[in-house]
Short mmCIF file of N, CA, C and O in Angstrom, two decimals:
data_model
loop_
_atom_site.label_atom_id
_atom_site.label_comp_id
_atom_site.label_asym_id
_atom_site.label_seq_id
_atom_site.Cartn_x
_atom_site.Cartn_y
_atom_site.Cartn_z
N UNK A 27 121.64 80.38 152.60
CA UNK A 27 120.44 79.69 152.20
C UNK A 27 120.05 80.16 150.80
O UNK A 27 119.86 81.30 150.38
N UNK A 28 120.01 79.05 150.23
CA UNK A 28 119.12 79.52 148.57
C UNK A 28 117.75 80.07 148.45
O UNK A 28 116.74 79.58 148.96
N UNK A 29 117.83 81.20 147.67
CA UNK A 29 115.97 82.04 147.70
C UNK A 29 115.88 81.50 146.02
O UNK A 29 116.78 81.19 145.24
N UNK A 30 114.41 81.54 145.83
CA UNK A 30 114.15 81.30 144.77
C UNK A 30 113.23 82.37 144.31
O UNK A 30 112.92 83.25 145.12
N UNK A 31 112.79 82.40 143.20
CA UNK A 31 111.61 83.78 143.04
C UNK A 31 110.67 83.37 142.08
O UNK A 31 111.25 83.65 141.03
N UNK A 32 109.74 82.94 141.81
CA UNK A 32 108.46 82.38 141.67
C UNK A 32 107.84 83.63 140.83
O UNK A 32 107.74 84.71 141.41
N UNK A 33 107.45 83.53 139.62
CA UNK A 33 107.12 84.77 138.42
C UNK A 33 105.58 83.74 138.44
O UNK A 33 105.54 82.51 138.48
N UNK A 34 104.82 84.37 138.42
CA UNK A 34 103.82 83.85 138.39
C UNK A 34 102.85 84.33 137.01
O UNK A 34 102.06 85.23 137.31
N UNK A 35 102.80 83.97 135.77
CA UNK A 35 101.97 84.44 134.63
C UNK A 35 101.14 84.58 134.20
O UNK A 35 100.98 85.52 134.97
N UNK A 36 100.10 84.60 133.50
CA UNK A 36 98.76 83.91 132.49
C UNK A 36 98.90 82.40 132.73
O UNK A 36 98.36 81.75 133.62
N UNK A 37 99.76 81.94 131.73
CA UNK A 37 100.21 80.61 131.45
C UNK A 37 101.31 79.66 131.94
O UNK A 37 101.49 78.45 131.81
N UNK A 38 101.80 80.37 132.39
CA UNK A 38 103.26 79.56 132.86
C UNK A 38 103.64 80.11 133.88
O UNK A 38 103.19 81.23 134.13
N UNK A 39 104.83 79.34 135.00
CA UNK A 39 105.15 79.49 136.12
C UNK A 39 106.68 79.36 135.80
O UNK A 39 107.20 78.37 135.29
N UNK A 40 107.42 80.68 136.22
CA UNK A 40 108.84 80.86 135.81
C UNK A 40 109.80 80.61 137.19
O UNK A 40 109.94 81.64 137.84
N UNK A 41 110.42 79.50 137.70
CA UNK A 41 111.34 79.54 138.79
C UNK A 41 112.43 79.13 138.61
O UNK A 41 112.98 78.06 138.35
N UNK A 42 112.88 80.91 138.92
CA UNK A 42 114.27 81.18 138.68
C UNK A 42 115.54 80.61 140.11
O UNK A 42 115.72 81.02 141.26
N UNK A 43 116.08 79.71 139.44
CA UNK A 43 117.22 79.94 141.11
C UNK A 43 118.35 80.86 141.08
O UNK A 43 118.91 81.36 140.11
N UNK A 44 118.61 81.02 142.51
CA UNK A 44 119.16 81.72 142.38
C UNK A 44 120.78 81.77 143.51
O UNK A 44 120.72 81.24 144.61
N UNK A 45 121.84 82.33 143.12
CA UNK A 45 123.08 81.65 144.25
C UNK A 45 122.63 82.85 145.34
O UNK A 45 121.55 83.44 145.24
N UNK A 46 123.65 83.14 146.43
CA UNK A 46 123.75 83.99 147.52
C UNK A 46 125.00 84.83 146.75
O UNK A 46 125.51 84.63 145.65
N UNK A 47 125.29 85.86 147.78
CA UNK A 47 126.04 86.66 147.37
C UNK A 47 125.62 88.37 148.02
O UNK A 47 124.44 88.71 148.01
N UNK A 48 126.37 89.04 148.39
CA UNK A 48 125.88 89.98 148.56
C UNK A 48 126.45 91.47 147.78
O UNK A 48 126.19 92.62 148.14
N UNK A 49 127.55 90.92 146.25
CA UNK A 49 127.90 91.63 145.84
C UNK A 49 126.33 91.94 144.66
O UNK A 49 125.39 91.20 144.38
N UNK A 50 126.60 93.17 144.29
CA UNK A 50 125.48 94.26 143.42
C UNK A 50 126.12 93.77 141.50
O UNK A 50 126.29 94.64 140.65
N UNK A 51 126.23 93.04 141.37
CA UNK A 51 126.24 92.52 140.09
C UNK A 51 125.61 93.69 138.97
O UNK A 51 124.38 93.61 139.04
N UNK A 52 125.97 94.64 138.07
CA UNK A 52 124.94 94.72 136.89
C UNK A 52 123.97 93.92 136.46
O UNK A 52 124.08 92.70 136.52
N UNK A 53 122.66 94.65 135.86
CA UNK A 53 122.09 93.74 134.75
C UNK A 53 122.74 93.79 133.76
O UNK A 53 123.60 94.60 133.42
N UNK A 54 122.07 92.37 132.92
CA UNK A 54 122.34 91.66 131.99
C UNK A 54 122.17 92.92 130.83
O UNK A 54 121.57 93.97 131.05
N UNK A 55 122.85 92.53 129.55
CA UNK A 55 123.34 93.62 128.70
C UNK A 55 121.80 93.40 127.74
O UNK A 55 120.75 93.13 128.33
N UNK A 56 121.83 93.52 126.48
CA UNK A 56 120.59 93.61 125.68
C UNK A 56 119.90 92.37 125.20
O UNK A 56 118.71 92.24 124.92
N UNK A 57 121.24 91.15 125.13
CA UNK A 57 121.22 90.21 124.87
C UNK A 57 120.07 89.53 125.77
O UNK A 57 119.44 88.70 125.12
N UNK A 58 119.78 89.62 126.63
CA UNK A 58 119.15 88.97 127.62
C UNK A 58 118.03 87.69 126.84
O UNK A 58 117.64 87.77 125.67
N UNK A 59 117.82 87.00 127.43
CA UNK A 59 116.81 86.25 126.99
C UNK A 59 115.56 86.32 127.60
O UNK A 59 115.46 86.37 128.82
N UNK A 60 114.57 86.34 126.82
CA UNK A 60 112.83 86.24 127.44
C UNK A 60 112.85 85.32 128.55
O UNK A 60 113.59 84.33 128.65
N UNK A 61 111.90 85.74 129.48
CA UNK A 61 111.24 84.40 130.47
C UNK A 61 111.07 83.23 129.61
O UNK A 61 111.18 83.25 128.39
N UNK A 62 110.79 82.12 130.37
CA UNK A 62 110.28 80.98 129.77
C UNK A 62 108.98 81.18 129.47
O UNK A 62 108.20 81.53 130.35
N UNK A 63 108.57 80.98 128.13
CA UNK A 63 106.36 80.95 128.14
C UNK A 63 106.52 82.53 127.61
O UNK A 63 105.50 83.00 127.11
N UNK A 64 107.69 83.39 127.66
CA UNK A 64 106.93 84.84 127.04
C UNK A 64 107.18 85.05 125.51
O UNK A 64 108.28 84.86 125.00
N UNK A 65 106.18 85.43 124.90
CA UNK A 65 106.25 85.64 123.50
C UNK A 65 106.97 86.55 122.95
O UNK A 65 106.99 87.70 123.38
N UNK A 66 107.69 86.15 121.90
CA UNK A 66 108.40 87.39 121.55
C UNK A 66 107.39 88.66 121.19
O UNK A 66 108.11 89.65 121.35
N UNK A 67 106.36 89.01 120.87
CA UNK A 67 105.86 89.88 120.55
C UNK A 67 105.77 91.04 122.15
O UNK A 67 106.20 92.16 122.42
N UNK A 68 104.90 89.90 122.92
CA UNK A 68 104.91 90.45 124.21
C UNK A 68 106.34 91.24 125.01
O UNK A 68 106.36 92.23 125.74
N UNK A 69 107.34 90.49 124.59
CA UNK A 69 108.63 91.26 125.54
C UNK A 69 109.08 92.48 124.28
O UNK A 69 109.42 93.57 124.75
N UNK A 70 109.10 92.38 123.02
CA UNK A 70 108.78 93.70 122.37
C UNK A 70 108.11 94.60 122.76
O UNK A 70 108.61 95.73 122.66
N UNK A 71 106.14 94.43 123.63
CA UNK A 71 105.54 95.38 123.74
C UNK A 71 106.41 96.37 124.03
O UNK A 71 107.53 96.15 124.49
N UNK A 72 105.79 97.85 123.69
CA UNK A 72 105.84 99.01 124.43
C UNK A 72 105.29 100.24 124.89
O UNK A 72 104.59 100.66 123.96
N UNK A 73 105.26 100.76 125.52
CA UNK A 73 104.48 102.05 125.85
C UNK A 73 103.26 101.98 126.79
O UNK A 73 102.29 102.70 126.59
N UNK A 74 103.32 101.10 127.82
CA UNK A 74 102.54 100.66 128.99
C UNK A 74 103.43 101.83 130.04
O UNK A 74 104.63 102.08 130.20
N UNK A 75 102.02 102.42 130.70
CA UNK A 75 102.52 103.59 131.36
C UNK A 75 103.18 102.78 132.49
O UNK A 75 104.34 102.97 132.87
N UNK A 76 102.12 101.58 133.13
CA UNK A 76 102.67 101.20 134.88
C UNK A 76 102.57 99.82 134.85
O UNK A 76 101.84 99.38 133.96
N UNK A 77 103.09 99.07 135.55
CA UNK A 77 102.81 97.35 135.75
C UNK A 77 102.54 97.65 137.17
O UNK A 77 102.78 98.81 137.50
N UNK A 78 102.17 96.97 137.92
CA UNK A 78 101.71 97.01 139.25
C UNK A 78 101.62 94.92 139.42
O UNK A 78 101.03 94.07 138.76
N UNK A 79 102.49 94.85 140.62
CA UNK A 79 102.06 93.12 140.81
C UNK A 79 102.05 93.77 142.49
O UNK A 79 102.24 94.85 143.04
N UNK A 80 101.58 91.84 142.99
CA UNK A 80 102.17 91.67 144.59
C UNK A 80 103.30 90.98 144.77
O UNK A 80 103.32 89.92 144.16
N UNK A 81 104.45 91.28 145.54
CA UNK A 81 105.80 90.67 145.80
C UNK A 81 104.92 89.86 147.35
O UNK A 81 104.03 90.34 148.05
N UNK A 82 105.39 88.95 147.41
CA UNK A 82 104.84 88.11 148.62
C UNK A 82 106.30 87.57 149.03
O UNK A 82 106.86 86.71 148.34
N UNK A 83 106.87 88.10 150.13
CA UNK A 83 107.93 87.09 151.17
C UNK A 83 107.71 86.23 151.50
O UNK A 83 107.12 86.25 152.58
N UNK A 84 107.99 84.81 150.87
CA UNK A 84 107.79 83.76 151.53
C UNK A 84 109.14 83.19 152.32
O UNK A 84 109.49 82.01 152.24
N UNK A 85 109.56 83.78 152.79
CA UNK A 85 111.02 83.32 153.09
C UNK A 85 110.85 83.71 154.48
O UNK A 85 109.83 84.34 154.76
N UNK A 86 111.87 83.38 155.58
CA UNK A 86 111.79 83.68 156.91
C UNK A 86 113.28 84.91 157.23
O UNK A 86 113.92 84.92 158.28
N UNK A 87 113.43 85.48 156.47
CA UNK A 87 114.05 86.70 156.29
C UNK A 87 113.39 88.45 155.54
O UNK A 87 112.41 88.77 154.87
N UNK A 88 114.34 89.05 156.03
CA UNK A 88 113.49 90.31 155.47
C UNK A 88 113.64 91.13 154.00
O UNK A 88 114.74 91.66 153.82
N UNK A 89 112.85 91.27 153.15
CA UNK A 89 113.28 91.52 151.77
C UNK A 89 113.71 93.11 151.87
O UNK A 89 112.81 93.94 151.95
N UNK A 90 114.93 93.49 151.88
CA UNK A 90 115.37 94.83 152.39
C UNK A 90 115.48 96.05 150.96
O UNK A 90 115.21 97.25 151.04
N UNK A 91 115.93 95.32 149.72
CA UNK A 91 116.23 96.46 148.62
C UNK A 91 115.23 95.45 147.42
O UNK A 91 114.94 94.31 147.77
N UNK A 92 114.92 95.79 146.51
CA UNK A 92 114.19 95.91 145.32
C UNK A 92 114.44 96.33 143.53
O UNK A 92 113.48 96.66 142.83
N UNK A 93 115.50 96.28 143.13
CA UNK A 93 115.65 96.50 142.14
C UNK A 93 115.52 96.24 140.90
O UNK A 93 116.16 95.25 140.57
N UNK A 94 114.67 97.00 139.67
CA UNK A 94 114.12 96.41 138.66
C UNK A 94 115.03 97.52 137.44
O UNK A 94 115.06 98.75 137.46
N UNK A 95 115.52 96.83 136.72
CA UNK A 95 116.01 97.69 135.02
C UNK A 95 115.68 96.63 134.31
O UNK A 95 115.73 95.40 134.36
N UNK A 96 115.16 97.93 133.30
CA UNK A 96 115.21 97.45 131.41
C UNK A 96 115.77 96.61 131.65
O UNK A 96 116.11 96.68 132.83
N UNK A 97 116.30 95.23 130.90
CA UNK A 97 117.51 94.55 130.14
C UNK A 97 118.33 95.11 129.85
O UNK A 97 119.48 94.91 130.23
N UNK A 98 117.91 96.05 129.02
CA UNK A 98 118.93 96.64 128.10
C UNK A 98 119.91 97.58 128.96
O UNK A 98 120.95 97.91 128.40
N UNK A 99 119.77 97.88 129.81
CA UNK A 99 119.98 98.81 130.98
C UNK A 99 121.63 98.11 131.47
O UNK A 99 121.56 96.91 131.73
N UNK A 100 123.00 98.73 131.59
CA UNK A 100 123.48 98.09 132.61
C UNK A 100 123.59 98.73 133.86
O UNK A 100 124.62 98.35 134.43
N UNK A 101 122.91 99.58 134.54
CA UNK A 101 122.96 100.45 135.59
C UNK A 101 121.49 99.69 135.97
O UNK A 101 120.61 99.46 135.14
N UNK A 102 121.41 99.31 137.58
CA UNK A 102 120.53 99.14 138.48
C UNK A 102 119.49 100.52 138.22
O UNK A 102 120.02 101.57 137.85
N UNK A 103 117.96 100.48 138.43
CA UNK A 103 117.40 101.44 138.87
C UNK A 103 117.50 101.93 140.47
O UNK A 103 118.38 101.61 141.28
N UNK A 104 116.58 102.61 140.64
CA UNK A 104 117.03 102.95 142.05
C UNK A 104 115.94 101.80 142.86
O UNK A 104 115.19 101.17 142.11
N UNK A 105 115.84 101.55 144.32
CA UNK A 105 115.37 100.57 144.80
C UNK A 105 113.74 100.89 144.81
O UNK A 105 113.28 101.94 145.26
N UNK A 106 112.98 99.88 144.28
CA UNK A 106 111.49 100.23 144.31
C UNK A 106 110.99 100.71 145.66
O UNK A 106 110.26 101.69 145.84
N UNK A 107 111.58 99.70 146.76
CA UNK A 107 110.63 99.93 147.79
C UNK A 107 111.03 101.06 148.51
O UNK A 107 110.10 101.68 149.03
N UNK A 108 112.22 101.51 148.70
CA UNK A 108 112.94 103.05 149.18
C UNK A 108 112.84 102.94 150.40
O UNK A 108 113.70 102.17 150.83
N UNK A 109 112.07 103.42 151.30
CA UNK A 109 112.06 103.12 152.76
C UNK A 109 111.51 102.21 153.52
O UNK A 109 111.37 102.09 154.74
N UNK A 110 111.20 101.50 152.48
CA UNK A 110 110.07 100.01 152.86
C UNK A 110 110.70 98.69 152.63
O UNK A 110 111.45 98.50 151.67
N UNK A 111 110.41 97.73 153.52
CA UNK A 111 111.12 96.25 153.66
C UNK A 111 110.00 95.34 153.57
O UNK A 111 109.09 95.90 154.18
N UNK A 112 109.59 94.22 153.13
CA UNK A 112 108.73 93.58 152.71
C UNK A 112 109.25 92.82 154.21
O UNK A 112 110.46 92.58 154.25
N UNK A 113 108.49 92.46 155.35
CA UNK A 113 109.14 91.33 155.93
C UNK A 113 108.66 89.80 156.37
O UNK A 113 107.52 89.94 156.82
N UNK A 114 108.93 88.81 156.41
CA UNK A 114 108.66 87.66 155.99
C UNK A 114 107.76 87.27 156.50
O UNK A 114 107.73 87.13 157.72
N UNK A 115 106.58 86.92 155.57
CA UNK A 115 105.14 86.40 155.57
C UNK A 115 104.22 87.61 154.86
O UNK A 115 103.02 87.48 154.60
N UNK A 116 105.16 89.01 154.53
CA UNK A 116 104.26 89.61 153.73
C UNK A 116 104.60 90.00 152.66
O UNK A 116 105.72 89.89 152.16
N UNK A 117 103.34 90.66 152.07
CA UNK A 117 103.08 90.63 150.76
C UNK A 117 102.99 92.71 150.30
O UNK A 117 102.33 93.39 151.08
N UNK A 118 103.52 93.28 149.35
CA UNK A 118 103.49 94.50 149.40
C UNK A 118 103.07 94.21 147.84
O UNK A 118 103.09 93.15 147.21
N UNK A 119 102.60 95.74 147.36
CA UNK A 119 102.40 96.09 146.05
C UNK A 119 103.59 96.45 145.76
O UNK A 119 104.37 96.84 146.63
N UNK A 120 103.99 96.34 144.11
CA UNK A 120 105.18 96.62 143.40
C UNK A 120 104.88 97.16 141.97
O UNK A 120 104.60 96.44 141.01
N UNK A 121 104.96 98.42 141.95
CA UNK A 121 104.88 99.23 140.39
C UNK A 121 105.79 99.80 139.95
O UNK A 121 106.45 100.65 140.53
N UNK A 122 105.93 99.39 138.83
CA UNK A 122 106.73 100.05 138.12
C UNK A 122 106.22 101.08 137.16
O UNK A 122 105.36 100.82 136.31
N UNK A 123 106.79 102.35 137.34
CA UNK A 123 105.33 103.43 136.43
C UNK A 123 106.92 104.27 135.69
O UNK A 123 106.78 105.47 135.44
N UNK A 124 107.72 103.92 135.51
CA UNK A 124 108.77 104.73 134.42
C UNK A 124 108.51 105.10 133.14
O UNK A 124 109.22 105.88 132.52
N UNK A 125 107.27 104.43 132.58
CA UNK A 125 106.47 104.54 131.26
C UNK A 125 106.66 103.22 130.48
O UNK A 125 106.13 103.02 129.39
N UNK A 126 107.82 101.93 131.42
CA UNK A 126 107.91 100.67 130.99
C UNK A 126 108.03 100.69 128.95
O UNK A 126 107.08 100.35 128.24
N UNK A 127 109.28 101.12 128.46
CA UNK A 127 109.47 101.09 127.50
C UNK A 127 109.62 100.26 126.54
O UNK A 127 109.40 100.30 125.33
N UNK A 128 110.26 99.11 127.63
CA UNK A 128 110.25 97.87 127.22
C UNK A 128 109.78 96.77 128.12
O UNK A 128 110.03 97.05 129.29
N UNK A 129 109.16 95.57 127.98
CA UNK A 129 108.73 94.50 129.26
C UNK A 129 109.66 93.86 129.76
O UNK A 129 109.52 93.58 130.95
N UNK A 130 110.61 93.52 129.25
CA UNK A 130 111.85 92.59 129.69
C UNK A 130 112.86 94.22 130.89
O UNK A 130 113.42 95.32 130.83
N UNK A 131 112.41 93.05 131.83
CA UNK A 131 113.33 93.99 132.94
C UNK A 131 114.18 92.79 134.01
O UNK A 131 113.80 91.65 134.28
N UNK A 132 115.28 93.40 134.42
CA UNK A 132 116.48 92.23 135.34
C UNK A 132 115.86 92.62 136.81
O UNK A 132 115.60 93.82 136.85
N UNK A 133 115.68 92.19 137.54
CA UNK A 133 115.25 92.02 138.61
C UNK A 133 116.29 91.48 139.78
O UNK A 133 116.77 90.37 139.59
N UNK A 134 116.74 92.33 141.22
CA UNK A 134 117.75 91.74 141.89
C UNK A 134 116.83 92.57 143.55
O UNK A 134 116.32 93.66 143.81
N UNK A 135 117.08 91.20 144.34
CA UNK A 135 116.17 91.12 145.76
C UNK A 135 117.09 91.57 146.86
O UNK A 135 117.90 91.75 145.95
N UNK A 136 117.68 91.89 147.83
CA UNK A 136 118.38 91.85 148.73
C UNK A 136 117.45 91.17 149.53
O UNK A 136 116.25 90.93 149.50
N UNK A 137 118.81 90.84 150.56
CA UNK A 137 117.57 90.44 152.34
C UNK A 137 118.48 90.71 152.97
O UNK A 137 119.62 90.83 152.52
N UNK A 138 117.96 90.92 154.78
CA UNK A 138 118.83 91.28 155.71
C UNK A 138 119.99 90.29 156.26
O UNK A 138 120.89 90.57 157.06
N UNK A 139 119.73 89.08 155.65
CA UNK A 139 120.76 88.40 156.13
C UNK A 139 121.89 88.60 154.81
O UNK A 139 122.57 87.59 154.64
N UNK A 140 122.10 89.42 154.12
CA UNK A 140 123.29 89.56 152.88
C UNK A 140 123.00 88.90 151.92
O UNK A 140 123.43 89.38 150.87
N UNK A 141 122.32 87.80 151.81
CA UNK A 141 121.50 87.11 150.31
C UNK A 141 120.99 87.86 149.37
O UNK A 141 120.22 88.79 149.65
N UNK A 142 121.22 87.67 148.56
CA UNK A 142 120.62 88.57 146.92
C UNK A 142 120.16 87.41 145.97
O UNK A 142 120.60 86.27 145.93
N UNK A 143 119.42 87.83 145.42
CA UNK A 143 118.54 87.61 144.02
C UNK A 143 118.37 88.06 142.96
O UNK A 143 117.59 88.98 142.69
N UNK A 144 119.39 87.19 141.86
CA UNK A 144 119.40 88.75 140.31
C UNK A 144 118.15 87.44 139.58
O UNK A 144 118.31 86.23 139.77
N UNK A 145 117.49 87.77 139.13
CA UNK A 145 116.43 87.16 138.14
C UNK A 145 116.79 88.37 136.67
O UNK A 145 116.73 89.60 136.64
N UNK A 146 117.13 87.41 135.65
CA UNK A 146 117.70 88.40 134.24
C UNK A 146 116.44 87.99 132.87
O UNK A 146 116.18 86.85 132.49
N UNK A 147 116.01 88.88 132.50
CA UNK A 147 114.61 89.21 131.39
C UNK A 147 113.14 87.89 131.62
O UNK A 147 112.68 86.82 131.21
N UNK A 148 112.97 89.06 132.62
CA UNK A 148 111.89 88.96 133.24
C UNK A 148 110.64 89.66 132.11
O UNK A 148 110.92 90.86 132.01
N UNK A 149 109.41 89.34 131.26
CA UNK A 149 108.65 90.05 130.84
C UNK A 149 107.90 90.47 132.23
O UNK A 149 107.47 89.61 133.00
N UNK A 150 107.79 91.68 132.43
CA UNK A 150 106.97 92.69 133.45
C UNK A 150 105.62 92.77 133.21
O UNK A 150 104.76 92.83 134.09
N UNK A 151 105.42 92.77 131.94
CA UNK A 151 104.12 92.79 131.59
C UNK A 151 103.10 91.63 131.30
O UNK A 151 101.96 91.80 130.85
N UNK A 152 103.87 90.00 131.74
CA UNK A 152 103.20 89.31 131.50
C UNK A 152 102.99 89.06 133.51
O UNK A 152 102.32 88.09 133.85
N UNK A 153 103.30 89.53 134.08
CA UNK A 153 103.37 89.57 135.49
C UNK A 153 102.28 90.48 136.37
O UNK A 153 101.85 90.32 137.51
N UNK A 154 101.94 91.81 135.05
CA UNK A 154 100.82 92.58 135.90
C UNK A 154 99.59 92.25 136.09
O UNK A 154 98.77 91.99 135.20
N UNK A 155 99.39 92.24 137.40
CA UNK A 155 98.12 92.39 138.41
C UNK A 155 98.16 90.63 138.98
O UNK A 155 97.18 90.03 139.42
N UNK A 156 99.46 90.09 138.83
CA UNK A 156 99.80 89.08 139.67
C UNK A 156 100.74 88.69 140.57
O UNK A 156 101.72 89.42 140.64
N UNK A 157 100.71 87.55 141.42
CA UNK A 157 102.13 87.59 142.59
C UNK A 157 103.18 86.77 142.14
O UNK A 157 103.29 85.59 141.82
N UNK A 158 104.17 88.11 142.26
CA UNK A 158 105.65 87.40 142.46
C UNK A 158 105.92 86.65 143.85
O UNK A 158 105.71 87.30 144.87
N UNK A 159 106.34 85.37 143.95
CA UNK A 159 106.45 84.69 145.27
C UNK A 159 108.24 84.55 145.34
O UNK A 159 108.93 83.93 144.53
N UNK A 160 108.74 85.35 146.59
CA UNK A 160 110.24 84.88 146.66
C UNK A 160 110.51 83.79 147.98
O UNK A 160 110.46 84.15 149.16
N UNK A 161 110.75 82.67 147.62
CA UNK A 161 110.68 81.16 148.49
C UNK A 161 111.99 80.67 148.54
O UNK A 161 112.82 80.97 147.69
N UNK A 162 112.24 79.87 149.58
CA UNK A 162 113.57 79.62 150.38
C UNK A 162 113.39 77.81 149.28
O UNK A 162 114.24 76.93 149.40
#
């Protein structure tokens, strides 16, 4: 089944699709491109200590791993949620507090049925203190 992931902004509404797969892909190298609607100035920002959004499961599966890197990054971070599974119909907090050096970060979802979700330069900071929606 196809998941989709719903970036929700200020101004604009970013929906990314996305294939299945349950191989762990790298992020995207430096090249990456901005969200749709984010300013170049904004995915430049830097030196924001934390972003904090809500991830909301809208899907009828369980969101099992969480992973957010830089762009520039090709190594995965480690999984946000760690011992925690978002499961379908809810909604968890999601921060990122690494000192966010840069806003553009690759974003990849697992679920328990083997489906994954890479979303590639994501601005983070045009996303804080709003919901990410991941929808079937």
């Amino acid at each position: 089944m196809i998941k989709h992931l719903v970036l929700a902004a200020a101004a604009a509404t970013l929906l990314a699709a996305c294939g299945s797969g349950g191989d762990a892909a790298a992020p995207a190298d430096a090249a990456a491109a901005p969200a749709a609607g984010a300013p170049a100035a904004a995915a430049e920002a830097a030196g924001v200590a934390e972003v904090k959004f809500n991830l909301k499961n809208a899907t009828s599966f369980t969101l099992t791993h969480l992973y957010m890197s830089p762009a520039a990054s090709n190594d995965w971070d480690n999984d946000i949620l760690g011992e925690q599974v978002v499961a379908a119909g809810e909604t968890a907090e999601v921060s990122i507090d690494d000192g966010v050096e840069s806003c553009m970060y690759d974003l990849r979802a697992d679920f328990d049925d083997g489906d994954a979700i890479d979303v590639r330069g994501v601005n983070v900071c045009e996303i804080e203190g709003t919901t990410v929606t991941v929808s079937e």
